[in-house]
Amino acid sequence: MIDLKGIKKIYANGDIQVAALNGVNLHVGSNEFVAIMGPSGSGKSTMMNILGCLDTPSEGEYCLDGTDVAKASGDELAVIRNRKIGFVFQGFNLLARTTAIENVELPLLYAGVGSKERRARAITALESVGLGNRIHHRPKELSGGQQQRVAIARALVSSPSIILADEPTGNLDSRSSEEVMAIFQRLHAAGNTIVIVTHEPEIAEFTQRIVRFRDGHIEKDEIVENQRKAQ
Ligand code: ADP
Ligand code: ADP
């Protein structure tokens, strides 16, 4: 699914070069559920930007779902992103005046999917995150956990190869965090491939594998022995 080999990302800060990533090798198979951890500045955001085809590496190979993306142009990356990646953000990034179902339909609207199919697929996605009875609610009428579940439905609706979530529980209390992790566990059980960034060890324990970054490389890559089951 995901194959990264010898990935480097060098930023130039004036005369000083910063290696945000310095030789990363990572394989994520289909239907894995992975947490990326590591201190601030260790390269997590840079890694997520590359995984999500928002940015390309300075060096190295990235194969996503059979496509070589390391050397793709900006336009090609945009197409790959729309087809293959579902994004979930810390701050939900929902349109405030827009209902849950309209938020979830949006990626399909951009993809040119017709209105009937859009509606049907958005309802299915909202049902899969347990919000089949909230489809006409606006974000402010929903709890934080419910808003993040709408955002997850929006990420899912285009049937992406992989779901990438950057601190998906960062704005949530512990009960809502667990609610969101329960959804990810359910989606993982249904066959989805999911990579999240989190700095909370107790959130990482809901995944199956923890990849720890330090100073732009992978310091530790371990299976979660006693995976927490979210309620
Ligand atoms: P993390 O997400 O783990 O906090 P980042 O990937 O944001 O780490 O950053 C890794 C390193 O690369 C840091 O030293 C950061 O300052 C640097 N960096 C990240 N993005 C840029 C950029 N656009 N320009 C210059 N330096 C950057
Ligand atoms: P996070 O909380 O995810 O670690 P950061 O504060 O490290 O976020 O970075 C936020 C954004 O700013 C990222 O997109 C990162 O690439 C960029 N960035 C980080 N460090 C620098 C830097 N030194 N110069 C320019 N951009 C940076």
mmCIF file of C-alpha atoms and ligand atoms in Angstrom:
data_model
loop_
_atom_site.group_PDB
_atom_site.id
_atom_site.type_symbol
_atom_site.label_atom_id
_atom_site.label_comp_id
_atom_site.label_asym_id
_atom_site.label_seq_id
_atom_site.Cartn_x
_atom_site.Cartn_y
_atom_site.Cartn_z
ATOM 1 C CA MET A 1 0.000 0.000 0.000
ATOM 2 C CA ILE A 2 2.569 2.554 1.205
ATOM 3 C CA ASP A 3 6.277 2.104 0.514
ATOM 4 C CA LEU A 4 8.778 4.793 1.435
ATOM 5 C CA LYS A 5 12.478 4.263 0.734
ATOM 6 C CA GLY A 6 15.303 6.587 1.677
ATOM 7 C CA ILE A 7 13.011 9.590 2.105
ATOM 8 C CA LYS A 8 14.762 12.884 2.810
ATOM 9 C CA LYS A 9 13.181 16.296 3.075
ATOM 10 C CA ILE A 10 15.557 19.235 3.248
ATOM 11 C CA TYR A 11 14.309 22.756 4.004
ATOM 12 C CA ALA A 12 16.480 25.792 3.421
ATOM 13 C CA ASN A 13 16.148 28.369 6.210
ATOM 14 C CA GLY A 14 18.255 31.116 4.659
ATOM 15 C CA ASP A 15 21.755 29.647 4.528
ATOM 16 C CA ILE A 16 20.970 26.869 6.945
ATOM 17 C CA GLN A 17 19.613 23.578 5.686
ATOM 18 C CA VAL A 18 17.292 21.584 7.929
ATOM 19 C CA ALA A 19 16.765 17.884 7.271
ATOM 20 C CA ALA A 20 13.166 17.509 8.433
ATOM 21 C CA LEU A 21 13.355 13.875 7.301
ATOM 22 C CA ASN A 22 16.691 12.174 6.981
ATOM 23 C CA GLY A 23 16.441 8.736 5.425
ATOM 24 C CA VAL A 24 13.032 7.286 6.297
ATOM 25 C CA ASN A 25 12.089 3.767 5.240
ATOM 26 C CA LEU A 26 8.511 2.764 6.017
ATOM 27 C CA HIS A 27 6.109 0.155 4.748
ATOM 28 C CA VAL A 28 2.426 0.339 5.675
ATOM 29 C CA GLY A 29 0.403 -2.581 4.388
ATOM 30 C CA SER A 30 -3.215 -2.610 3.368
ATOM 31 C CA ASN A 31 -5.575 -2.591 6.368
ATOM 32 C CA GLU A 32 -2.963 -1.494 8.901
ATOM 33 C CA PHE A 33 -3.833 0.939 11.697
ATOM 34 C CA VAL A 34 -0.742 2.970 12.599
ATOM 35 C CA ALA A 35 0.080 5.796 15.029
ATOM 36 C CA ILE A 36 2.965 8.159 14.332
ATOM 37 C CA MET A 37 4.474 9.661 17.482
ATOM 38 C CA GLY A 38 7.526 11.716 18.353
ATOM 39 C CA PRO A 39 8.581 14.995 19.937
ATOM 40 C CA SER A 40 7.862 18.380 18.386
ATOM 41 C CA GLY A 41 10.199 18.999 15.434
ATOM 42 C CA SER A 42 10.902 15.280 14.854
ATOM 43 C CA GLY A 43 9.377 15.289 11.345
ATOM 44 C CA LYS A 44 5.810 14.033 11.885
ATOM 45 C CA SER A 45 4.077 16.861 9.997
ATOM 46 C CA THR A 46 6.576 16.623 7.164
ATOM 47 C CA MET A 47 5.944 12.873 7.003
ATOM 48 C CA MET A 48 2.159 13.350 6.922
ATOM 49 C CA ASN A 49 2.487 16.010 4.202
ATOM 50 C CA ILE A 50 4.474 13.589 2.066
ATOM 51 C CA LEU A 51 2.199 10.617 2.813
ATOM 52 C CA GLY A 52 -0.806 12.800 1.927
ATOM 53 C CA CYS A 53 0.762 13.984 -1.346
ATOM 54 C CA LEU A 54 0.668 17.589 -0.156
ATOM 55 C CA ASP A 55 4.423 17.723 -0.616
ATOM 56 C CA THR A 56 7.148 15.672 -2.315
ATOM 57 C CA PRO A 57 10.425 14.449 -0.788
ATOM 58 C CA SER A 58 13.772 15.988 -1.694
ATOM 59 C CA GLU A 59 15.127 12.455 -2.159
ATOM 60 C CA GLY A 60 13.806 8.914 -2.044
ATOM 61 C CA GLU A 61 10.965 6.816 -3.377
ATOM 62 C CA TYR A 62 7.295 6.845 -2.429
ATOM 63 C CA CYS A 63 4.979 4.266 -3.906
ATOM 64 C CA LEU A 64 1.298 4.635 -2.926
ATOM 65 C CA ASP A 65 -1.113 1.924 -3.965
ATOM 66 C CA GLY A 66 0.981 1.059 -7.027
ATOM 67 C CA THR A 67 1.604 4.664 -8.107
ATOM 68 C CA ASP A 68 5.061 6.252 -7.922
ATOM 69 C CA VAL A 69 4.336 9.644 -6.383
ATOM 70 C CA ALA A 70 7.782 10.913 -5.304
ATOM 71 C CA LYS A 71 8.356 12.723 -8.575
ATOM 72 C CA ALA A 72 4.760 13.642 -9.464
ATOM 73 C CA SER A 73 3.962 17.225 -10.510
ATOM 74 C CA GLY A 74 1.656 19.469 -8.494
ATOM 75 C CA ASP A 75 -1.311 18.696 -10.767
ATOM 76 C CA GLU A 76 -0.664 14.966 -10.641
ATOM 77 C CA LEU A 77 -0.411 15.106 -6.853
ATOM 78 C CA ALA A 78 -3.802 16.850 -6.662
ATOM 79 C CA VAL A 79 -5.404 14.039 -8.667
ATOM 80 C CA ILE A 80 -3.744 11.353 -6.528
ATOM 81 C CA ARG A 81 -4.855 13.152 -3.352
ATOM 82 C CA ASN A 82 -8.476 13.346 -4.448
ATOM 83 C CA ARG A 83 -8.601 9.699 -5.495
ATOM 84 C CA LYS A 84 -6.537 8.020 -2.823
ATOM 85 C CA ILE A 85 -6.371 10.052 0.380
ATOM 86 C CA GLY A 86 -8.956 10.899 3.019
ATOM 87 C CA PHE A 87 -7.825 13.647 5.416
ATOM 88 C CA VAL A 88 -8.967 14.235 8.994
ATOM 89 C CA PHE A 89 -7.694 17.303 10.873
ATOM 90 C CA GLN A 90 -7.390 18.303 14.507
ATOM 91 C CA GLY A 91 -9.843 21.215 14.074
ATOM 92 C CA PHE A 92 -12.456 19.222 12.046
ATOM 93 C CA ASN A 93 -12.439 21.837 9.198
ATOM 94 C CA LEU A 94 -16.185 21.604 8.560
ATOM 95 C CA LEU A 95 -18.119 24.385 6.852
ATOM 96 C CA ALA A 96 -20.007 26.069 9.710
ATOM 97 C CA ARG A 97 -23.250 27.052 7.956
ATOM 98 C CA THR A 98 -23.535 23.764 6.148
ATOM 99 C CA THR A 99 -25.307 20.617 7.331
ATOM 100 C CA ALA A 100 -23.507 17.355 8.065
ATOM 101 C CA ILE A 101 -24.686 15.734 4.854
ATOM 102 C CA GLU A 102 -23.698 18.747 2.729
ATOM 103 C CA ASN A 103 -20.229 18.762 4.316
ATOM 104 C CA VAL A 104 -19.831 15.069 3.524
ATOM 105 C CA GLU A 105 -21.087 15.515 -0.054
ATOM 106 C CA LEU A 106 -18.538 18.223 -0.809
ATOM 107 C CA PRO A 107 -15.629 16.039 -2.028
ATOM 108 C CA LEU A 108 -18.072 14.217 -4.324
ATOM 109 C CA LEU A 109 -19.374 17.530 -5.656
ATOM 110 C CA TYR A 110 -15.808 18.524 -6.559
ATOM 111 C CA ALA A 111 -15.317 15.111 -8.168
ATOM 112 C CA GLY A 112 -18.346 15.725 -10.407
ATOM 113 C CA VAL A 113 -20.553 12.986 -8.920
ATOM 114 C CA GLY A 114 -24.271 13.501 -9.648
ATOM 115 C CA SER A 115 -26.618 14.709 -6.907
ATOM 116 C CA LYS A 116 -28.512 11.453 -6.300
ATOM 117 C CA GLU A 117 -25.383 9.365 -5.990
ATOM 118 C CA ARG A 118 -23.771 12.073 -3.826
ATOM 119 C CA ARG A 119 -26.633 12.019 -1.394
ATOM 120 C CA ALA A 120 -26.759 8.225 -1.227
ATOM 121 C CA ARG A 121 -23.013 7.881 -0.636
ATOM 122 C CA ALA A 122 -22.978 10.678 1.969
ATOM 123 C CA ILE A 123 -25.799 8.983 3.891
ATOM 124 C CA THR A 124 -23.930 5.666 3.829
ATOM 125 C CA ALA A 125 -20.744 7.389 5.079
ATOM 126 C CA LEU A 126 -22.621 9.167 7.893
ATOM 127 C CA GLU A 127 -24.325 5.908 8.881
ATOM 128 C CA SER A 128 -20.918 4.206 9.020
ATOM 129 C CA VAL A 129 -19.797 6.724 11.683
ATOM 130 C CA GLY A 130 -23.046 6.329 13.616
ATOM 131 C CA LEU A 131 -24.581 9.652 12.564
ATOM 132 C CA GLY A 132 -27.418 8.445 10.348
ATOM 133 C CA ASN A 133 -29.808 10.361 12.628
ATOM 134 C CA ARG A 134 -27.887 13.668 12.516
ATOM 135 C CA ILE A 135 -27.511 14.279 8.796
ATOM 136 C CA HIS A 136 -29.298 17.654 8.741
ATOM 137 C CA HIS A 137 -27.524 19.074 11.803
ATOM 138 C CA ARG A 138 -25.057 21.925 11.406
ATOM 139 C CA PRO A 139 -21.641 21.671 13.126
ATOM 140 C CA LYS A 140 -22.604 23.924 16.057
ATOM 141 C CA GLU A 141 -25.566 21.638 16.802
ATOM 142 C CA LEU A 142 -23.189 18.695 17.222
ATOM 143 C CA SER A 143 -20.687 17.782 19.962
ATOM 144 C CA GLY A 144 -16.959 17.916 19.190
ATOM 145 C CA GLY A 145 -16.830 14.138 18.859
ATOM 146 C CA GLN A 146 -19.805 14.173 16.495
ATOM 147 C CA GLN A 147 -18.204 16.935 14.394
ATOM 148 C CA GLN A 148 -15.046 14.876 14.077
ATOM 149 C CA ARG A 149 -17.174 11.896 13.026
ATOM 150 C CA VAL A 150 -18.729 14.054 10.279
ATOM 151 C CA ALA A 151 -15.177 14.934 9.183
ATOM 152 C CA ILE A 152 -14.306 11.220 9.159
ATOM 153 C CA ALA A 153 -17.391 10.531 7.020
ATOM 154 C CA ARG A 154 -16.214 13.257 4.623
ATOM 155 C CA ALA A 155 -12.775 11.596 4.466
ATOM 156 C CA LEU A 156 -14.375 8.206 3.764
ATOM 157 C CA VAL A 157 -16.971 9.156 1.212
ATOM 158 C CA SER A 158 -14.625 9.016 -1.771
ATOM 159 C CA SER A 159 -13.481 5.483 -0.804
ATOM 160 C CA PRO A 160 -9.810 6.488 -0.348
ATOM 161 C CA SER A 161 -6.958 3.962 -0.247
ATOM 162 C CA ILE A 162 -5.801 5.454 3.030
ATOM 163 C CA ILE A 163 -7.149 7.700 5.786
ATOM 164 C CA LEU A 164 -4.634 10.165 7.274
ATOM 165 C CA ALA A 165 -5.532 11.905 10.525
ATOM 166 C CA ASP A 166 -3.335 14.594 12.120
ATOM 167 C CA GLU A 167 -4.025 14.795 15.878
ATOM 168 C CA PRO A 168 -7.678 13.786 15.327
ATOM 169 C CA THR A 169 -8.404 13.861 19.081
ATOM 170 C CA GLY A 170 -6.321 16.967 19.847
ATOM 171 C CA ASN A 171 -9.400 19.177 20.351
ATOM 172 C CA LEU A 172 -11.516 16.610 22.166
ATOM 173 C CA ASP A 173 -12.113 15.615 25.784
ATOM 174 C CA SER A 174 -11.294 12.028 26.703
ATOM 175 C CA ARG A 175 -14.836 10.702 26.238
ATOM 176 C CA SER A 176 -15.148 12.207 22.732
ATOM 177 C CA SER A 177 -11.617 11.050 21.918
ATOM 178 C CA GLU A 178 -12.582 7.489 22.732
ATOM 179 C CA GLU A 179 -15.744 7.859 20.622
ATOM 180 C CA VAL A 180 -13.610 8.931 17.653
ATOM 181 C CA MET A 181 -11.091 6.124 18.208
ATOM 182 C CA ALA A 182 -14.020 3.654 18.368
ATOM 183 C CA ILE A 183 -15.005 4.827 14.879
ATOM 184 C CA PHE A 184 -11.443 4.394 13.585
ATOM 185 C CA GLN A 185 -11.340 0.888 15.090
ATOM 186 C CA ARG A 186 -14.630 0.064 13.403
ATOM 187 C CA LEU A 187 -13.401 1.409 10.039
ATOM 188 C CA HIS A 188 -10.159 -0.524 10.453
ATOM 189 C CA ALA A 189 -12.142 -3.724 11.123
ATOM 190 C CA ALA A 190 -14.093 -2.996 7.923
ATOM 191 C CA GLY A 191 -10.823 -3.048 5.929
ATOM 192 C CA ASN A 192 -9.629 0.565 5.889
ATOM 193 C CA THR A 193 -5.963 1.577 6.145
ATOM 194 C CA ILE A 194 -5.490 4.331 8.725
ATOM 195 C CA VAL A 195 -2.477 6.409 9.822
ATOM 196 C CA ILE A 196 -2.830 8.945 12.628
ATOM 197 C CA VAL A 197 -0.416 11.359 14.299
ATOM 198 C CA THR A 198 -0.875 11.702 18.030
ATOM 199 C CA HIS A 199 1.258 12.818 20.963
ATOM 200 C CA GLU A 200 -1.003 11.022 23.451
ATOM 201 C CA PRO A 201 0.247 7.518 24.348
ATOM 202 C CA GLU A 202 -3.221 6.431 25.475
ATOM 203 C CA ILE A 203 -4.627 7.343 22.037
ATOM 204 C CA ALA A 204 -1.812 5.511 20.237
ATOM 205 C CA GLU A 205 -2.745 2.369 22.204
ATOM 206 C CA PHE A 206 -6.013 2.184 20.260
ATOM 207 C CA THR A 207 -3.974 1.473 17.091
ATOM 208 C CA GLN A 208 -2.020 -1.664 16.172
ATOM 209 C CA ARG A 209 1.408 -0.229 15.545
ATOM 210 C CA ILE A 210 3.391 2.760 16.833
ATOM 211 C CA VAL A 211 6.089 4.388 14.679
ATOM 212 C CA ARG A 212 8.219 6.829 16.686
ATOM 213 C CA PHE A 213 10.104 9.638 14.981
ATOM 214 C CA ARG A 214 13.130 11.441 16.362
ATOM 215 C CA ASP A 215 15.310 13.997 14.564
ATOM 216 C CA GLY A 216 13.887 13.140 11.147
ATOM 217 C CA HIS A 217 14.190 9.391 11.307
ATOM 218 C CA ILE A 218 12.294 6.425 12.699
ATOM 219 C CA GLU A 219 13.588 5.634 16.139
ATOM 220 C CA LYS A 220 11.252 2.771 16.977
ATOM 221 C CA ASP A 221 8.573 0.814 15.145
ATOM 222 C CA GLU A 222 6.592 -1.535 17.323
ATOM 223 C CA ILE A 223 3.421 -3.587 17.417
ATOM 224 C CA VAL A 224 0.916 -2.601 20.132
ATOM 225 C CA GLU A 225 0.812 -5.729 22.299
ATOM 226 C CA ASN A 226 -2.337 -4.965 24.252
ATOM 227 C CA GLN A 227 -4.469 -2.882 21.934
ATOM 228 C CA ARG A 228 -7.045 -0.843 23.842
ATOM 229 C CA LYS A 229 -10.590 -1.476 22.713
ATOM 230 C CA ALA A 230 -12.571 1.768 22.432
ATOM 231 C CA GLN A 231 -16.097 1.725 23.819
HETATM 232 P P1 ADP B 1 6.779 17.736 13.905
HETATM 233 O O1 ADP B 1 5.510 17.648 13.124
HETATM 234 O O2 ADP B 1 7.248 16.417 14.436
HETATM 235 O O3 ADP B 1 6.715 18.787 14.966
HETATM 236 P P2 ADP B 1 7.883 18.950 11.521
HETATM 237 O O4 ADP B 1 7.793 17.961 10.419
HETATM 238 O O5 ADP B 1 6.883 20.048 11.576
HETATM 239 O O6 ADP B 1 7.960 18.162 12.907
HETATM 240 O O7 ADP B 1 9.313 19.624 11.491
HETATM 241 C C1 ADP B 1 10.560 18.902 11.378
HETATM 242 C C2 ADP B 1 11.700 19.904 11.274
HETATM 243 O O8 ADP B 1 11.645 20.553 10.013
HETATM 244 C C3 ADP B 1 11.663 20.999 12.310
HETATM 245 O O9 ADP B 1 12.996 21.334 12.600
HETATM 246 C C4 ADP B 1 10.959 22.131 11.576
HETATM 247 O O10 ADP B 1 11.307 23.387 12.113
HETATM 248 C C5 ADP B 1 11.477 21.949 10.166
HETATM 249 N N1 ADP B 1 10.493 22.402 9.147
HETATM 250 C C6 ADP B 1 9.262 21.873 8.937
HETATM 251 N N2 ADP B 1 8.634 22.506 7.924
HETATM 252 C C7 ADP B 1 9.503 23.448 7.487
HETATM 253 C C8 ADP B 1 9.432 24.437 6.459
HETATM 254 N N3 ADP B 1 8.357 24.566 5.675
HETATM 255 N N4 ADP B 1 10.506 25.249 6.290
HETATM 256 C C9 ADP B 1 11.597 25.120 7.065
HETATM 257 N N5 ADP B 1 11.735 24.218 8.047
HETATM 258 C C10 ADP B 1 10.700 23.383 8.270
HETATM 259 P P1 ADP B 2 2.749 20.352 14.469
HETATM 260 O O1 ADP B 2 2.004 20.879 15.633
HETATM 261 O O2 ADP B 2 1.908 19.505 13.547
HETATM 262 O O3 ADP B 2 4.051 19.714 14.797
HETATM 263 P P2 ADP B 2 4.323 22.526 13.513
HETATM 264 O O4 ADP B 2 4.086 23.688 14.411
HETATM 265 O O5 ADP B 2 5.582 21.733 13.642
HETATM 266 O O6 ADP B 2 3.042 21.605 13.566
HETATM 267 O O7 ADP B 2 4.223 23.013 11.993
HETATM 268 C C1 ADP B 2 3.056 23.549 11.449
HETATM 269 C C2 ADP B 2 3.331 23.824 9.960
HETATM 270 O O8 ADP B 2 4.392 24.762 9.805
HETATM 271 C C3 ADP B 2 3.738 22.571 9.209
HETATM 272 O O9 ADP B 2 3.079 22.541 7.954
HETATM 273 C C4 ADP B 2 5.233 22.696 9.026
HETATM 274 O O10 ADP B 2 5.670 22.108 7.809
HETATM 275 C C5 ADP B 2 5.449 24.199 9.018
HETATM 276 N N1 ADP B 2 6.723 24.554 9.654
HETATM 277 C C6 ADP B 2 7.240 24.002 10.770
HETATM 278 N N2 ADP B 2 8.455 24.539 11.069
HETATM 279 C C7 ADP B 2 8.682 25.481 10.123
HETATM 280 C C8 ADP B 2 9.748 26.395 9.873
HETATM 281 N N3 ADP B 2 10.842 26.424 10.637
HETATM 282 N N4 ADP B 2 9.647 27.229 8.829
HETATM 283 C C9 ADP B 2 8.558 27.195 8.057
HETATM 284 N N5 ADP B 2 7.516 26.343 8.219
HETATM 285 C C10 ADP B 2 7.579 25.505 9.236
#
